[in-house]
Amino acid sequence: MEKEISQAVISRLPRYFRYLEELRLSGVERISSQELSKLMKVTASQIRQDFNNFGGFGQQGYGYNVEFLYQEIAKILGLDRKHNFIIIGAGNLGRALGNYLNFERRGFLFKGMFDQNPDLIGTTVRGTTVMPMEELEDFIRNNDIEIAVLTIPKTGAVSVADRLASCNIRGIWNFAHVDLNLPGTIQVENVHLSDSLMKLSYNLTE
Amino acid sequence: MEKEISQAVISRLPRYFRYLEELRLSGVERISSQELSKLMKVTASQIRQDFNNFGGFGQQGYGYNVEFLYQEIAKILGLDRKHNFIIIGAGNLGRALGNYLNFERRGFLFKGMFDQNPDLIGTTVRGTTVMPMEELEDFIRNNDIEIAVLTIPKTGAVSVADRLASCNIRGIWNFAHVDLNLPGTIQVENVHLSDSLMKLSYNLTE
DNA sequence: TAGATTGTTAATCGATTAACAATC
DNA sequence: TAGATTGTTAATCGATTAACAATC
């Protein structure tokens, strides 16, 4: 797009989206930045600045139409499209994510699961059979896979990420506890659970 | 402590910790901020500023002793202590976290699991029997529980969080997709997986 | 001692908040 | 029209980077 939106803004969008969905479900039609500000505990100024990064969604003297704003943010976040994803690593976490139905509701479609462990290959997760790693590249190419979820130990993660990079994968949702250095064309979103737990631990210690 | 450390700094500590552990395991004895800077792809300036929030860990002309720095960061993050935790919500994600052995290695000890679903109560997760929600408060008080991991749907999360607040819980690791508004004495660390996925989705869309 | 590298101050950059004119 | 509230510019605040004197 025109000028780059800062990641600080992007990080706040899902939270706006969540509140707007709730407002919408409870039948609220319009909301001012000030009301939303009280609800979300952020400044009204920030709300207006954030939304204005994407053009004017509001109307002076009225505020924002909840339904419209909800839909616009959905579009910005790419939730108006389908995203096919696979999960690599059929361990506890991988299976938990495969079974999480809410992702479907947002347009993220679970298409397949891979593992290198012969004991896991052939088992099923929500109707999908776990495939061997050898079939990874072909599957991605033939099934229009956009996102790979990495739920494998960090030892294997870097080489698997390189294999993903060599296919047409667009994004990696990385749960492996290691930094992936990939070309800028591939988006990596890290979820480092133990980092998060350590942050909590720090704050407890204070 | 003296002056408040910004959360931006705290968020970077686990990553430093991870790199230092690797350096340590590969037998590296000392490292300069510049070398670490290249490795981690952050500025050397930031590294020195970050460490100096906690006092001088380095030595002019020498750099930082890897082992010492590693231990110091562990202490800052509270990893030199044991932290007892329970998991509330014995669904896929809860069980996956209960089975994750690396937390133990860092001093986070899995002490118990709770659920309201009668079908899950009595089942075992890594040697621990899932308990009914009625026993929550007593168990927390009698077992010196510091952290509660919330892996339940958002509908129940707020009321459970209030119950946790009424016991002596110190921190909540919140995987429920809702904001918990609790007294400032209780630390809340959120892991909003779908927010993270939406961020990835946004970056793919660009 | 000379060289290296920290600790720390100063400069810059970016993000947040405040203010207010535009406008519905 | 008067009141409300946005969109947007300006001011502030905080975080990052640069620079360099202190010192090992």
PDB file of N, CA and C (backbone and C1' of nucleotides) in Angstrom, chain A residues 6 8 12 43 45-46 48-49 59-61, chain C residues 14-24:
ATOM      1  N   SER A   6       2.759   0.806  10.736  1.00  0.00           N
ATOM      2  CA  SER A   6       3.664   0.243  11.739  1.00  0.00           C
ATOM      3  C   SER A   6       3.087  -1.015  12.376  1.00  0.00           C
ATOM      4  N   ALA A   8       3.094  -1.810  15.337  1.00  0.00           N
ATOM      5  CA  ALA A   8       2.382  -1.473  16.568  1.00  0.00           C
ATOM      6  C   ALA A   8       0.888  -1.324  16.284  1.00  0.00           C
ATOM      7  N   ARG A  12      -2.614  -4.036  17.165  1.00  0.00           N
ATOM      8  CA  ARG A  12      -3.834  -3.647  17.874  1.00  0.00           C
ATOM      9  C   ARG A  12      -5.110  -3.990  17.108  1.00  0.00           C
ATOM     10  N   THR A  43      -6.512   5.209  24.645  1.00  0.00           N
ATOM     11  CA  THR A  43      -6.994   6.568  24.445  1.00  0.00           C
ATOM     12  C   THR A  43      -7.823   6.677  23.165  1.00  0.00           C
ATOM     13  N   SER A  45      -7.740   9.056  21.229  1.00  0.00           N
ATOM     14  CA  SER A  45      -6.804   9.575  20.244  1.00  0.00           C
ATOM     15  C   SER A  45      -6.142   8.438  19.465  1.00  0.00           C
ATOM     16  N   GLN A  46      -5.698   7.461  20.201  1.00  0.00           N
ATOM     17  CA  GLN A  46      -5.039   6.327  19.543  1.00  0.00           C
ATOM     18  C   GLN A  46      -5.996   5.587  18.620  1.00  0.00           C
ATOM     19  N   ARG A  48      -8.558   6.812  17.021  1.00  0.00           N
ATOM     20  CA  ARG A  48      -8.783   7.565  15.785  1.00  0.00           C
ATOM     21  C   ARG A  48      -7.557   7.541  14.875  1.00  0.00           C
ATOM     22  N   GLN A  49      -6.398   7.682  15.491  1.00  0.00           N
ATOM     23  CA  GLN A  49      -5.161   7.602  14.703  1.00  0.00           C
ATOM     24  C   GLN A  49      -5.031   6.245  14.019  1.00  0.00           C
ATOM     25  N   GLN A  59     -17.575   9.248  10.958  1.00  0.00           N
ATOM     26  CA  GLN A  59     -18.312  10.398  10.458  1.00  0.00           C
ATOM     27  C   GLN A  59     -18.401  11.420  11.586  1.00  0.00           C
ATOM     28  N   GLN A  60     -18.035  12.657  11.278  1.00  0.00           N
ATOM     29  CA  GLN A  60     -18.051  13.660  12.335  1.00  0.00           C
ATOM     30  C   GLN A  60     -19.435  13.813  12.955  1.00  0.00           C
ATOM     31  N   GLY A  61     -19.436  13.964  14.232  1.00  0.00           N
ATOM     32  CA  GLY A  61     -20.696  14.173  14.945  1.00  0.00           C
ATOM     33  C   GLY A  61     -21.492  12.902  15.174  1.00  0.00           C
TER      34      GLY A  61
ATOM     35  P    DG C  14      12.023   6.507  12.140  1.00  0.00           P
ATOM     36  O5'  DG C  14      10.947   6.151  13.254  1.00  0.00           O
ATOM     37  C5'  DG C  14      11.199   5.128  14.199  1.00  0.00           C
ATOM     38  C4'  DG C  14      10.087   5.163  15.219  1.00  0.00           C
ATOM     39  C3'  DG C  14       8.690   5.223  14.605  1.00  0.00           C
ATOM     40  O3'  DG C  14       7.885   4.415  15.430  1.00  0.00           O
ATOM     41  C1'  DG C  14       8.928   6.956  16.107  1.00  0.00           C
ATOM     42  P    DA C  15       6.492   3.805  14.966  1.00  0.00           P
ATOM     43  O5'  DA C  15       5.787   3.423  16.349  1.00  0.00           O
ATOM     44  C5'  DA C  15       6.503   3.494  17.570  1.00  0.00           C
ATOM     45  C4'  DA C  15       5.674   4.204  18.612  1.00  0.00           C
ATOM     46  C3'  DA C  15       4.165   4.121  18.388  1.00  0.00           C
ATOM     47  O3'  DA C  15       3.590   3.923  19.657  1.00  0.00           O
ATOM     48  C1'  DA C  15       4.789   6.347  18.612  1.00  0.00           C
ATOM     49  P    DT C  16       2.089   3.449  19.888  1.00  0.00           P
ATOM     50  O5'  DT C  16       1.566   4.463  20.991  1.00  0.00           O
ATOM     51  C5'  DT C  16       2.403   4.853  22.068  1.00  0.00           C
ATOM     52  C4'  DT C  16       1.970   6.205  22.556  1.00  0.00           C
ATOM     53  C3'  DT C  16       0.456   6.366  22.719  1.00  0.00           C
ATOM     54  O3'  DT C  16       0.223   6.681  24.083  1.00  0.00           O
ATOM     55  C1'  DT C  16       1.400   8.246  21.609  1.00  0.00           C
ATOM     56  P    DT C  17      -1.225   6.893  24.687  1.00  0.00           P
ATOM     57  O5'  DT C  17      -1.350   8.475  24.686  1.00  0.00           O
ATOM     58  C5'  DT C  17      -0.377   9.254  25.387  1.00  0.00           C
ATOM     59  C4'  DT C  17      -0.654  10.710  25.147  1.00  0.00           C
ATOM     60  C3'  DT C  17      -2.104  11.127  25.393  1.00  0.00           C
ATOM     61  O3'  DT C  17      -2.063  12.194  26.316  1.00  0.00           O
ATOM     62  C1'  DT C  17      -1.350  11.915  23.281  1.00  0.00           C
ATOM     63  P    DA C  18      -3.379  12.937  26.849  1.00  0.00           P
ATOM     64  O5'  DA C  18      -3.326  14.305  26.040  1.00  0.00           O
ATOM     65  C5'  DA C  18      -2.086  14.979  25.916  1.00  0.00           C
ATOM     66  C4'  DA C  18      -2.289  16.270  25.148  1.00  0.00           C
ATOM     67  C3'  DA C  18      -3.626  16.954  25.411  1.00  0.00           C
ATOM     68  O3'  DA C  18      -3.351  18.351  25.468  1.00  0.00           O
ATOM     69  C1'  DA C  18      -3.415  16.476  23.102  1.00  0.00           C
ATOM     70  P    DA C  19      -4.521  19.415  25.679  1.00  0.00           P
ATOM     71  O5'  DA C  19      -4.722  19.974  24.201  1.00  0.00           O
ATOM     72  C5'  DA C  19      -3.598  20.432  23.465  1.00  0.00           C
ATOM     73  C4'  DA C  19      -4.081  20.999  22.139  1.00  0.00           C
ATOM     74  C3'  DA C  19      -5.385  21.792  22.241  1.00  0.00           C
ATOM     75  O3'  DA C  19      -5.283  22.910  21.369  1.00  0.00           O
ATOM     76  C1'  DA C  19      -5.671  20.012  20.731  1.00  0.00           C
ATOM     77  P    DC C  20      -6.292  24.130  21.470  1.00  0.00           P
ATOM     78  O5'  DC C  20      -6.953  24.133  20.034  1.00  0.00           O
ATOM     79  C5'  DC C  20      -6.155  23.961  18.852  1.00  0.00           C
ATOM     80  C4'  DC C  20      -7.056  23.544  17.715  1.00  0.00           C
ATOM     81  C3'  DC C  20      -8.454  24.186  17.755  1.00  0.00           C
ATOM     82  O3'  DC C  20      -8.830  24.546  16.442  1.00  0.00           O
ATOM     83  C1'  DC C  20      -8.644  21.898  17.518  1.00  0.00           C
ATOM     84  P    DA C  21      -9.398  25.965  16.113  1.00  0.00           P
ATOM     85  O5'  DA C  21      -9.120  26.089  14.558  1.00  0.00           O
ATOM     86  C5'  DA C  21      -8.042  25.386  13.912  1.00  0.00           C
ATOM     87  C4'  DA C  21      -8.589  24.499  12.797  1.00  0.00           C
ATOM     88  C3'  DA C  21      -9.751  25.120  12.034  1.00  0.00           C
ATOM     89  O3'  DA C  21      -9.622  24.740  10.664  1.00  0.00           O
ATOM     90  C1'  DA C  21     -10.455  23.087  12.980  1.00  0.00           C
ATOM     91  P    DA C  22     -10.702  24.881   9.559  1.00  0.00           P
ATOM     92  O5'  DA C  22     -11.305  23.421   9.439  1.00  0.00           O
ATOM     93  C5'  DA C  22     -10.595  22.419   8.714  1.00  0.00           C
ATOM     94  C4'  DA C  22     -11.508  21.229   8.498  1.00  0.00           C
ATOM     95  C3'  DA C  22     -12.730  21.524   7.623  1.00  0.00           C
ATOM     96  O3'  DA C  22     -12.902  20.417   6.741  1.00  0.00           O
ATOM     97  C1'  DA C  22     -13.448  20.712   9.719  1.00  0.00           C
ATOM     98  P    DT C  23     -14.126  20.279   5.768  1.00  0.00           P
ATOM     99  O5'  DT C  23     -15.217  19.576   6.687  1.00  0.00           O
ATOM    100  C5'  DT C  23     -15.249  18.151   6.820  1.00  0.00           C
ATOM    101  C4'  DT C  23     -16.516  17.799   7.546  1.00  0.00           C
ATOM    102  C3'  DT C  23     -17.787  18.294   6.857  1.00  0.00           C
ATOM    103  O3'  DT C  23     -18.746  17.270   6.871  1.00  0.00           O
ATOM    104  C1'  DT C  23     -17.841  18.825   9.088  1.00  0.00           C
ATOM    105  P    DC C  24     -18.948  16.311   5.588  1.00  0.00           P
ATOM    106  O5'  DC C  24     -20.036  15.265   6.109  1.00  0.00           O
ATOM    107  C5'  DC C  24     -19.672  14.342   7.150  1.00  0.00           C
ATOM    108  C4'  DC C  24     -20.678  14.391   8.261  1.00  0.00           C
ATOM    109  C3'  DC C  24     -22.123  14.474   7.791  1.00  0.00           C
ATOM    110  O3'  DC C  24     -22.707  13.177   7.927  1.00  0.00           O
ATOM    111  C1'  DC C  24     -21.683  15.849   9.721  1.00  0.00           C
TER     112       DC C  24
END
